[in-house]
Amino acid sequence: MKSKKSYSPEEGAAPPSRCPDNTAFKQQRLPAWKPQLTIASVLSSFFLTGAFCLTVGVCLVLSANSVREIQIDYSDKCSDCSKFRENSSNWNKECHCSVNFTLKEDILGDVFMYYGLQNFYQNHHRYVMSRSDAQLLGRNVNIQRSYCAPFSTYGNGTPMAPCGAIANSMFNDTIDLFYNRNSSVIQVPLLKTGNSWWTDKNVKFRNPESYNLSSAFAGTARPPYWQKPVYLLDEEDERNNGYVNDDFIIWMRVSAFATFRNLYRRVRRIQHFAEGLPAGNYTFRIAYNFPVTRFKGRKHVILSTVVWSGGSNPFLGIAYLVSGTAATLTGFVITGIHLKLRKKKTYFQKQ
């Protein structure tokens, strides 16, 4: 049997070089900008950053404080309806309550109505995952393979539309606003559409394709805690029904905190409310459907305006102020260290 002959270079031949090619790129001789950090450049960057952040922070805080807002807690004022709703046998019965309040000054400009929930945790992992994005896009999917359980199908196999714990716990109080003008009561016109994002209705949420919406959801059933099917969420506007309903879309955008607010309505600026909400006496008439007593929650209605920086949330302004203060203090500390070291260096040079 012949043995395999190994390769050996010829006598006197140089071994192959493993060095990179002698080029500017491989030898790292390309021109480069290497900044020289001097004490002047470092201090100026810290002080300029601090001044910029402090200026922006002050502007944001002043802007947030200029927002006109009124917040009304109706948890206790509607306590009778709350007790009524705690009884599960009353799920299909209505309960109404009224809350009176007074605006001492006009709220000019666009006025937004929010509902607020306190001590309602939407950031639980199983709660956040309990949805089917494919179903919300109008696709025919097997929701038993989704994360919707136990809110996926009923005992007889009928699928829920929409499925999941998020959809099942949707906020469903109905809030109307009335203006008591002299001896007459005027209902404030509210807009229930146009409150969601463009990407929500055109990318994330779509209804199943069919010649009408009720047939599109044939063979499905509403979630257990809902009082009406998904295709009847808005009986006045057919375009605001199904998965593209504004209230449903906003609720499906879960909050990271236990206390949060969601946009509910916008005041339509016509007739008596062309400039906003005039000062006077008002009444909230609420159809109470969302119980909060069992998890020790609270419910609010918020009327608010917006400014160029958004709503009345000073968090961003405070963050800029903290960052600007930290950068400025760091600049002063570096200045002190530099002066101390320079003084010590001058002392030793004189010695």
XYZ file of N, CA, C and O in Angstrom, residues 18-206:
756
model
N 2.283 35.256 5.907
C 0.931 35.356 6.424
C 0.596 36.803 6.801
O -0.419 37.069 7.436
N 1.464 37.728 6.457
C 1.210 39.137 6.762
C 0.168 39.712 5.807
O 0.088 39.313 4.640
N -0.663 40.677 6.274
C -1.621 41.329 5.366
C -0.907 42.072 4.250
O 0.282 42.401 4.332
N -1.634 42.328 3.186
C -1.065 43.073 2.068
C -0.649 44.455 2.522
O -1.229 45.044 3.440
N 0.344 44.954 1.835
C 0.873 46.279 2.174
C 0.025 47.361 1.498
O 0.447 48.030 0.555
N -1.207 47.495 2.019
C -2.116 48.524 1.514
C -2.511 49.434 2.664
O -2.368 49.068 3.836
N -3.011 50.610 2.321
C -3.376 51.581 3.356
C -4.514 51.071 4.231
O -4.556 51.324 5.439
N -5.455 50.307 3.616
C -6.585 49.813 4.382
C -6.170 48.706 5.345
O -6.477 48.747 6.537
N -5.424 47.694 4.811
C -5.055 46.560 5.647
C -3.949 46.888 6.630
O -3.798 46.205 7.643
N -3.186 47.886 6.352
C -2.136 48.293 7.294
C -2.578 49.460 8.175
O -1.761 50.018 8.909
N -3.849 49.822 8.063
C -4.445 50.853 8.922
C -3.702 52.191 8.824
O -3.303 52.790 9.814
N -3.496 52.586 7.563
C -2.864 53.884 7.331
C -3.821 54.881 6.704
O -3.401 55.896 6.149
N -5.115 54.597 6.763
C -6.106 55.511 6.217
C -6.150 56.784 7.053
O -5.965 56.739 8.278
N -6.396 57.918 6.418
C -6.490 59.164 7.198
C -7.683 59.117 8.141
O -8.776 58.670 7.777
N -7.492 59.546 9.348
C -8.545 59.519 10.364
C -8.458 60.771 11.210
O -7.384 61.373 11.362
N -9.650 61.141 11.749
C -9.698 62.310 12.626
C -9.636 61.835 14.066
O -10.495 61.088 14.535
N -8.640 62.219 14.759
C -8.437 61.831 16.149
C -8.557 63.076 17.019
O -7.631 63.888 17.073
N -9.701 63.245 17.654
C -9.886 64.458 18.455
C -8.974 64.472 19.682
O -8.772 63.450 20.340
N -8.445 65.608 19.940
C -7.614 65.812 21.126
C -8.482 66.478 22.196
O -8.882 67.634 22.050
N -8.802 65.730 23.230
C -9.679 66.238 24.279
C -8.880 67.151 25.203
O -8.018 66.690 25.958
N -9.180 68.431 25.125
C -8.564 69.394 26.020
C -9.557 69.765 27.112
O -10.759 69.485 27.010
N -9.056 70.388 28.164
C -9.941 70.761 29.259
C -10.986 71.771 28.807
O -12.135 71.752 29.258
N -10.626 72.615 27.846
C -11.581 73.613 27.356
C -12.729 72.962 26.589
O -13.907 73.313 26.764
N -12.377 71.978 25.714
C -13.422 71.317 24.930
C -14.333 70.466 25.810
O -15.555 70.422 25.616
N -13.757 69.780 26.811
C -14.573 68.932 27.683
C -15.526 69.776 28.518
O -16.724 69.497 28.614
N -15.007 70.846 29.130
C -15.857 71.682 29.972
C -16.937 72.386 29.162
O -18.096 72.492 29.602
N -16.568 72.869 27.981
C -17.563 73.558 27.157
C -18.682 72.612 26.735
O -19.862 73.009 26.688
N -18.339 71.329 26.437
C -19.389 70.374 26.052
C -20.336 70.104 27.207
O -21.559 70.033 27.019
N -19.810 69.970 28.417
C -20.669 69.727 29.580
C -21.560 70.931 29.874
O -22.769 70.778 30.112
N -20.989 72.119 29.860
C -21.780 73.305 30.191
C -22.811 73.625 29.109
O -23.938 74.033 29.410
N -22.445 73.420 27.836
C -23.411 73.669 26.765
C -24.555 72.657 26.805
O -25.725 73.019 26.610
N -24.208 71.390 27.059
C -25.263 70.363 27.178
C -26.176 70.670 28.351
O -27.410 70.552 28.262
N -25.586 71.073 29.486
C -26.396 71.408 30.645
C -27.310 72.593 30.398
O -28.491 72.570 30.777
N -26.781 73.636 29.743
C -27.600 74.810 29.461
C -28.734 74.472 28.503
O -29.880 74.934 28.689
N -28.436 73.646 27.491
C -29.481 73.248 26.536
C -30.581 72.454 27.227
O -31.778 72.736 27.047
N -30.207 71.450 28.020
C -31.209 70.618 28.703
C -32.028 71.425 29.696
O -33.242 71.241 29.814
N -31.388 72.327 30.426
C -32.122 73.147 31.387
C -33.118 74.066 30.689
O -34.249 74.248 31.148
N -32.705 74.643 29.567
C -33.605 75.531 28.823
C -34.820 74.773 28.299
O -35.972 75.207 28.452
N -34.560 73.617 27.674
C -35.668 72.815 27.149
C -36.554 72.320 28.278
O -37.785 72.317 28.161
N -35.954 71.908 29.394
C -36.738 71.420 30.521
C -37.656 72.477 31.101
O -38.823 72.193 31.420
N -37.157 73.701 31.249
C -37.993 74.785 31.764
C -39.157 75.063 30.824
O -40.304 75.241 31.258
N -38.876 75.068 29.520
C -39.944 75.313 28.540
C -41.009 74.216 28.590
O -42.217 74.498 28.533
N -40.577 72.956 28.714
C -41.533 71.853 28.752
C -42.376 71.875 30.031
O -43.580 71.612 29.992
N -41.748 72.178 31.160
C -42.494 72.230 32.421
C -43.505 73.370 32.405
O -44.671 73.198 32.811
N -43.095 74.549 31.927
C -44.025 75.678 31.847
C -45.163 75.380 30.886
O -46.321 75.747 31.141
N -44.834 74.695 29.785
C -45.875 74.341 28.819
C -46.865 73.347 29.419
O -48.081 73.492 29.251
N -46.367 72.345 30.147
C -47.258 71.357 30.764
C -48.135 71.989 31.837
O -49.306 71.613 32.004
N -47.588 72.960 32.566
C -48.375 73.618 33.611
C -49.442 74.547 33.051
O -50.370 74.931 33.772
N -49.306 74.921 31.790
C -50.297 75.817 31.187
C -51.518 75.074 30.662
O -52.468 75.703 30.186
N -51.501 73.745 30.737
C -52.637 72.959 30.260
C -53.804 73.095 31.235
O -53.639 72.952 32.447
N -54.983 73.393 30.715
C -56.191 73.451 31.533
C -56.761 72.042 31.654
O -56.993 71.367 30.657
N -57.000 71.607 32.884
C -57.470 70.248 33.098
C -58.371 70.183 34.321
O -58.108 70.837 35.334
N -59.424 69.401 34.219
C -60.304 69.125 35.348
C -60.511 67.622 35.409
O -60.796 66.974 34.401
N -60.328 67.063 36.597
C -60.431 65.622 36.793
C -61.484 65.327 37.856
O -61.465 65.903 38.943
N -62.398 64.429 37.533
C -63.515 64.101 38.424
C -63.524 62.604 38.683
O -63.570 61.799 37.743
N -63.467 62.243 39.946
C -63.546 60.846 40.362
C -65.021 60.507 40.611
O -65.659 61.106 41.468
N -65.533 59.554 39.839
C -66.942 59.200 40.002
C -67.125 57.802 40.593
O -68.220 57.218 40.516
N -66.071 57.255 41.206
C -66.180 55.918 41.797
C -67.165 55.911 42.954
O -68.033 55.026 43.055
N -67.035 56.904 43.855
C -67.931 56.951 45.015
C -69.296 57.532 44.663
O -70.318 57.131 45.235
N -69.326 58.477 43.738
C -70.595 59.105 43.375
C -71.521 58.145 42.639
O -72.720 58.383 42.569
N -70.950 57.092 42.090
C -71.762 56.073 41.418
C -71.669 54.752 42.180
O -71.626 53.671 41.583
N -71.596 54.834 43.513
C -71.411 53.637 44.334
C -72.592 52.678 44.220
O -72.419 51.454 44.295
N -73.800 53.219 44.060
C -74.968 52.341 43.928
C -74.860 51.482 42.672
O -75.143 50.275 42.708
N -74.444 52.099 41.580
C -74.273 51.336 40.344
C -73.104 50.359 40.465
O -73.128 49.271 39.872
N -72.096 50.750 41.227
C -70.963 49.853 41.424
C -71.389 48.573 42.137
O -71.011 47.463 41.738
N -72.191 48.707 43.183
C -72.707 47.524 43.889
C -73.632 46.712 42.989
O -73.651 45.480 43.034
N -74.401 47.411 42.156
C -75.304 46.738 41.228
C -74.523 45.891 40.232
O -74.915 44.770 39.920
N -73.396 46.419 39.764
C -72.595 45.718 38.773
C -71.793 44.567 39.371
O -71.399 43.650 38.649
N -71.533 44.597 40.653
C -70.784 43.503 41.267
C -71.574 42.197 41.240
O -70.991 41.118 41.321
N -72.881 42.291 41.114
C -73.719 41.102 40.997
C -73.735 40.671 39.538
O -74.258 41.368 38.671
N -73.170 39.517 39.249
C -73.027 39.062 37.864
C -74.366 38.789 37.193
O -74.444 38.775 35.958
N -75.418 38.596 37.968
C -76.727 38.345 37.366
C -77.311 39.598 36.716
O -78.291 39.503 35.967
N -76.734 40.756 36.993
C -77.230 42.017 36.418
C -76.429 42.452 35.198
O -76.448 43.624 34.840
N -75.744 41.516 34.545
C -74.835 41.892 33.462
C -75.572 42.537 32.282
O -75.014 43.385 31.587
N -76.831 42.154 32.069
C -77.571 42.685 30.922
C -78.518 43.814 31.300
O -79.348 44.231 30.499
N -78.412 44.327 32.539
C -79.273 45.424 32.979
C -78.464 46.718 33.037
O -77.261 46.702 33.289
N -79.136 47.836 32.810
C -78.458 49.132 32.780
C -78.538 49.824 34.130
O -79.504 49.647 34.878
N -77.520 50.609 34.419
C -77.500 51.417 35.630
C -76.863 52.759 35.289
O -75.766 52.802 34.720
N -77.563 53.848 35.620
C -77.095 55.183 35.263
C -76.874 56.011 36.522
O -77.559 55.836 37.534
N -75.916 56.917 36.428
C -75.667 57.863 37.511
C -75.238 59.191 36.903
O -74.826 59.252 35.733
N -75.336 60.251 37.686
C -75.003 61.601 37.228
C -74.006 62.233 38.184
O -74.064 62.008 39.399
N -73.103 63.028 37.601
C -72.093 63.743 38.383
C -72.112 65.198 37.931
O -71.896 65.496 36.749
N -72.370 66.116 38.853
C -72.406 67.542 38.545
C -71.080 68.200 38.909
O -70.445 67.835 39.906
N -70.688 69.175 38.119
C -69.483 69.950 38.408
C -69.620 71.319 37.756
O -70.507 71.551 36.914
N -68.743 72.231 38.140
C -68.799 73.611 37.662
C -67.451 74.029 37.110
O -66.407 73.772 37.734
N -67.479 74.654 35.946
C -66.284 75.278 35.374
C -66.305 76.761 35.737
O -67.209 77.491 35.321
N -65.334 77.200 36.498
C -65.295 78.599 36.907
C -64.777 79.502 35.799
O -65.096 80.686 35.769
N -63.978 78.945 34.888
C -63.436 79.704 33.769
C -63.633 78.919 32.480
O -63.771 77.692 32.502
N -63.629 79.660 31.372
C -63.752 79.000 30.072
C -62.531 78.126 29.805
O -61.400 78.463 30.182
N -62.766 76.999 29.147
C -61.676 76.162 28.640
C -61.663 76.366 27.132
O -62.500 75.808 26.407
N -60.747 77.173 26.673
C -60.705 77.552 25.269
C -59.842 76.576 24.476
O -58.906 75.966 24.996
N -60.175 76.445 23.204
C -59.414 75.571 22.321
C -60.010 74.178 22.256
O -61.142 73.929 22.671
N -59.232 73.249 21.695
C -59.678 71.862 21.598
C -59.700 71.228 22.981
O -58.733 71.310 23.735
N -60.817 70.594 23.306
C -60.993 69.951 24.608
C -61.120 68.449 24.384
O -61.910 67.996 23.548
N -60.350 67.698 25.139
C -60.322 66.246 25.023
C -60.879 65.626 26.304
O -60.587 66.090 27.404
N -61.665 64.571 26.138
C -62.210 63.839 27.277
C -61.499 62.492 27.385
O -61.412 61.744 26.411
N -60.996 62.206 28.573
C -60.318 60.947 28.855
C -61.075 60.209 29.952
O -61.750 60.813 30.779
N -60.949 58.895 29.959
C -61.329 58.124 31.131
C -60.049 57.602 31.776
O -59.101 57.216 31.097
N -60.008 57.638 33.089
C -58.824 57.211 33.810
C -59.138 56.057 34.735
O -60.207 56.007 35.347
N -58.214 55.116 34.834
C -58.349 53.972 35.724
C -57.168 53.952 36.683
O -56.028 54.240 36.287
N -57.441 53.611 37.907
C -56.410 53.539 38.940
C -56.391 52.130 39.541
O -57.430 51.531 39.794
N -55.183 51.609 39.731
C -54.966 50.272 40.305
C -55.423 49.162 39.374
O -55.774 48.066 39.817
N -55.388 49.428 38.063
C -55.716 48.413 37.057
C -54.411 48.045 36.341
O -53.889 48.829 35.555
N -53.901 46.846 36.610
C -52.586 46.452 36.102
C -52.730 45.784 34.735
O -53.173 44.638 34.627
N -52.325 46.510 33.705
C -52.317 45.957 32.354
C -50.938 45.420 31.955
O -50.780 44.939 30.836
N -49.960 45.509 32.845
C -48.603 45.116 32.477
C -48.255 43.695 32.898
O -47.085 43.308 32.847
N -49.231 42.910 33.333
C -48.975 41.506 33.647
C -48.673 40.751 32.349
O -49.326 40.948 31.331
N -47.670 39.890 32.398
C -47.200 39.236 31.173
C -48.307 38.442 30.489
O -48.498 38.557 29.267
N -49.045 37.641 31.241
C -50.090 36.825 30.621
C -51.211 37.698 30.065
O -51.832 37.350 29.050
N -51.474 38.813 30.721
C -52.507 39.725 30.221
C -52.064 40.376 28.913
O -52.836 40.476 27.958
N -50.821 40.810 28.859
C -50.313 41.475 27.652
C -50.298 40.517 26.461
O -50.600 40.903 25.331
N -49.969 39.254 26.712
C -49.879 38.277 25.631
C -51.232 37.710 25.222
O -51.341 37.045 24.181
N -52.274 37.950 25.998
C -53.578 37.342 25.747
C -54.334 38.088 24.650
O -55.260 38.858 24.920
N -53.932 37.843 23.410
C -54.544 38.459 22.241
C -54.102 37.686 21.001
O -53.131 36.922 21.048
N -54.783 37.908 19.914
C -54.408 37.298 18.645
C -54.308 38.397 17.606
O -55.321 38.909 17.109
N -53.082 38.795 17.289
C -52.884 39.859 16.310
C -53.356 39.438 14.926
O -53.835 40.273 14.148
N -53.235 38.147 14.611
C -53.710 37.673 13.305
C -55.229 37.801 13.205
O -55.770 38.180 12.165
N -55.929 37.519 14.303
C -57.388 37.674 14.295
C -57.774 39.133 14.152
O -58.720 39.473 13.429
N -57.039 40.025 14.817
C -57.349 41.449 14.746
C -57.056 42.036 13.376
O -57.498 43.140 13.070
N -56.302 41.329 12.548
C -56.067 41.743 11.163
C -57.143 41.208 10.220
O -57.030 41.381 9.006
N -58.170 40.538 10.772
C -59.266 40.040 9.949
C -58.992 38.708 9.291
O -59.730 38.300 8.394
N -57.958 38.003 9.733
C -57.623 36.719 9.129
C -58.410 35.596 9.793
O -58.783 35.684 10.963
N -58.639 34.541 9.030
C -59.321 33.361 9.534
C -58.273 32.441 10.160
O -57.551 31.728 9.458
N -58.153 32.502 11.474
C -57.109 31.748 12.163
C -57.746 30.844 13.212
O -58.893 31.042 13.633
N -56.986 29.856 13.636
C -57.397 28.968 14.717
C -56.927 29.575 16.029
O -55.758 29.463 16.402
N -57.826 30.235 16.739
C -57.423 30.963 17.936
C -57.115 30.028 19.097
O -56.573 30.471 20.116
N -57.438 28.728 18.956
C -57.074 27.793 20.015
C -55.565 27.626 20.115
O -55.053 27.186 21.144
N -54.857 27.957 19.054
C -53.403 27.887 19.073
C -52.767 29.202 19.488
O -51.548 29.326 19.487
N -53.579 30.190 19.814
C -53.063 31.491 20.219
C -52.905 31.539 21.727
O -53.113 30.555 22.436
N -52.560 32.718 22.236
C -52.384 32.921 23.670
C -53.669 33.434 24.331
O -53.615 33.957 25.439
N -54.816 33.311 23.658
C -56.056 33.900 24.161
C -56.676 33.126 25.312
O -57.535 33.661 26.024
N -56.316 31.872 25.483
C -56.950 31.052 26.516
C -56.799 31.710 27.891
O -55.759 32.305 28.181
N -57.835 31.643 28.741
C -59.093 30.897 28.579
C -60.195 31.652 27.842
O -61.333 31.186 27.809
N -59.875 32.826 27.284
C -60.894 33.605 26.562
C -60.718 33.416 25.060
O -60.538 34.375 24.310
N -60.751 32.155 24.640
C -60.598 31.851 23.214
C -61.880 31.259 22.631
O -62.372 31.724 21.604
N -62.429 30.251 23.274
C -63.670 29.626 22.795
C -64.576 29.327 23.981
O -64.131 29.207 25.123
N -65.873 29.189 23.679
C -66.835 28.761 24.682
C -66.841 27.235 24.781
O -66.164 26.539 24.008
N -67.597 26.723 25.728
C -67.634 25.279 25.942
C -68.130 24.502 24.741
O -67.734 23.358 24.519
N -69.015 25.112 23.925
C -69.532 24.424 22.744
C -68.631 24.580 21.528
O -68.997 24.160 20.430
N -67.461 25.213 21.714
C -66.508 25.354 20.617
C -66.633 26.630 19.819
O -65.846 26.861 18.893
N -67.580 27.500 20.150
C -67.748 28.762 19.421
C -66.599 29.710 19.751
O -66.350 30.007 20.922
N -65.882 30.184 18.753
C -64.750 31.093 19.026
C -65.229 32.481 19.428
O -66.287 32.942 18.988
N -64.445 33.126 20.265
C -64.747 34.492 20.693
C -64.121 35.476 19.718
O -63.011 35.279 19.236
N -64.848 36.538 19.449
C -64.343 37.588 18.560
C -64.647 38.944 19.188
O -65.814 39.325 19.288
N -63.631 39.646 19.630
C -62.205 39.283 19.664
C -61.898 38.404 20.865
O -62.634 38.401 21.855
N -60.795 37.669 20.797
C -60.431 36.768 21.876
C -59.390 37.435 22.773
O -58.804 38.455 22.427
N -59.174 36.831 23.939
C -58.116 37.300 24.832
C -58.631 38.093 26.012
O -59.756 38.625 26.018
N -57.770 38.183 27.040
C -58.140 38.872 28.278
C -58.196 40.382 28.090
O -58.989 41.055 28.751
N -57.360 40.942 27.212
C -57.374 42.398 27.005
C -58.719 42.833 26.444
O -59.358 43.759 26.947
N -59.142 42.150 25.383
C -60.419 42.509 24.761
C -61.583 42.256 25.711
O -62.528 43.053 25.779
N -61.543 41.168 26.462
C -62.644 40.826 27.359
C -62.838 41.869 28.448
O -63.958 42.106 28.893
N -61.751 42.530 28.883
C -61.833 43.511 29.972
C -61.960 44.942 29.455
O -61.668 45.889 30.183
N -62.420 45.126 28.233
C -62.508 46.458 27.634
C -63.388 47.394 28.458
O -64.468 47.012 28.926
N -62.941 48.611 28.633
C -63.707 49.630 29.337
C -64.970 49.957 28.537
O -64.892 50.314 27.353
N -66.139 49.832 29.179
C -67.397 49.995 28.441
C -68.386 50.927 29.124
O -69.593 50.850 28.869
N -67.911 51.815 30.004
C -68.801 52.865 30.503
C -69.136 53.832 29.366
O -68.273 54.139 28.532
N -70.357 54.312 29.342
C -70.773 55.326 28.367
C -70.913 56.657 29.100
O -71.672 56.759 30.070
N -70.183 57.669 28.635
C -70.137 58.966 29.315
C -70.635 60.046 28.362
O -70.077 60.221 27.266
N -71.671 60.753 28.778
C -72.199 61.897 28.029
C -72.048 63.155 28.875
O -72.148 63.113 30.108
N -71.830 64.278 28.195
C -71.618 65.556 28.871
C -72.741 66.515 28.504
O -73.078 66.666 27.315
N -73.317 67.185 29.522
C -74.418 68.123 29.312
C -74.059 69.461 29.939
O -73.469 69.529 31.026
N -74.449 70.525 29.242
C -74.198 71.900 29.677
C -75.513 72.510 30.150
O -76.490 72.574 29.396
N -75.538 72.928 31.398
C -76.748 73.525 31.981
C -76.703 75.043 31.761
O -76.073 75.768 32.532
N -77.345 75.502 30.709
C -77.326 76.913 30.319
C -78.669 77.543 30.659
O -79.684 77.209 30.054
N -78.625 78.444 31.666
C -79.854 79.062 32.154
C -80.833 77.969 32.611
O -80.543 77.225 33.528
N -81.966 77.856 31.979
C -82.936 76.839 32.383
C -82.972 75.660 31.413
O -83.798 74.753 31.565
N -82.086 75.676 30.415
C -82.065 74.603 29.423
C -80.832 73.721 29.622
O -79.826 74.141 30.191
N -80.951 72.502 29.138
C -79.848 71.527 29.208
C -79.436 71.187 27.782
O -80.259 70.723 26.975
N -78.172 71.446 27.479
C -77.655 71.237 26.125
C -76.627 70.120 26.176
O -75.692 70.159 26.980
N -76.801 69.129 25.325
C -75.820 68.052 25.267
C -74.595 68.523 24.479
O -74.706 69.050 23.366
N -73.439 68.342 25.060
C -72.201 68.750 24.412
C -71.881 67.749 23.302
O -71.792 66.546 23.566
N -71.720 68.206 22.064
C -71.417 67.266 20.968
C -70.004 66.720 21.113
O -69.035 67.472 21.274
N -69.891 65.406 21.051
C -68.611 64.736 21.231
C -68.291 63.893 20.002
O -69.186 63.255 19.421
N -67.022 63.882 19.615
C -66.556 63.090 18.481
C -65.990 61.778 18.996
O -65.091 61.763 19.833
N -66.503 60.673 18.464
C -66.039 59.357 18.900
C -65.078 58.700 17.909
O -64.558 57.616 18.194
N -64.854 59.338 16.762
C -63.900 58.806 15.784
C -62.754 59.803 15.591
O -62.840 60.954 16.005
N -61.705 59.330 14.970
C -60.533 60.165 14.760
C -59.637 60.254 15.980
O -58.752 61.108 16.028
N -59.844 59.373 16.959
C -59.052 59.403 18.180
C -57.894 58.417 18.163
O -57.030 58.470 19.037
N -57.883 57.495 17.208
C -56.808 56.513 17.113
C -55.790 56.955 16.071
O -55.994 57.918 15.339
N -54.696 56.218 15.993
C -53.634 56.532 15.034
C -53.975 55.980 13.658
O -54.720 55.017 13.514
N -53.365 56.591 12.635
C -53.594 56.127 11.259
C -53.100 54.697 11.096
O -53.738 53.880 10.420
N -51.967 54.374 11.695
C -51.413 53.029 11.546
C -52.299 51.974 12.203
O -52.288 50.812 11.778
N -53.074 52.372 13.208
C -53.954 51.408 13.857
C -55.018 50.894 12.899
O -55.214 49.688 12.753
N -55.706 51.806 12.240
C -56.817 51.401 11.384
C -56.375 50.912 10.008
O -57.177 50.295 9.298
N -55.149 51.178 9.630
C -54.698 50.793 8.298
C -53.628 49.708 8.304
O -53.332 49.149 7.244
N -53.059 49.418 9.462
C -51.977 48.430 9.523
C -52.269 47.348 10.559
O -52.194 46.156 10.257
N -52.629 47.729 11.782
C -52.720 46.771 12.884
C -54.096 46.144 13.036
O -54.208 45.031 13.550
N -55.162 46.850 12.645
C -56.521 46.363 12.856
C -57.295 46.437 11.548
O -57.314 47.480 10.888
N -57.953 45.319 11.214
C -58.787 45.272 10.017
C -59.931 44.310 10.258
O -59.786 43.325 10.986
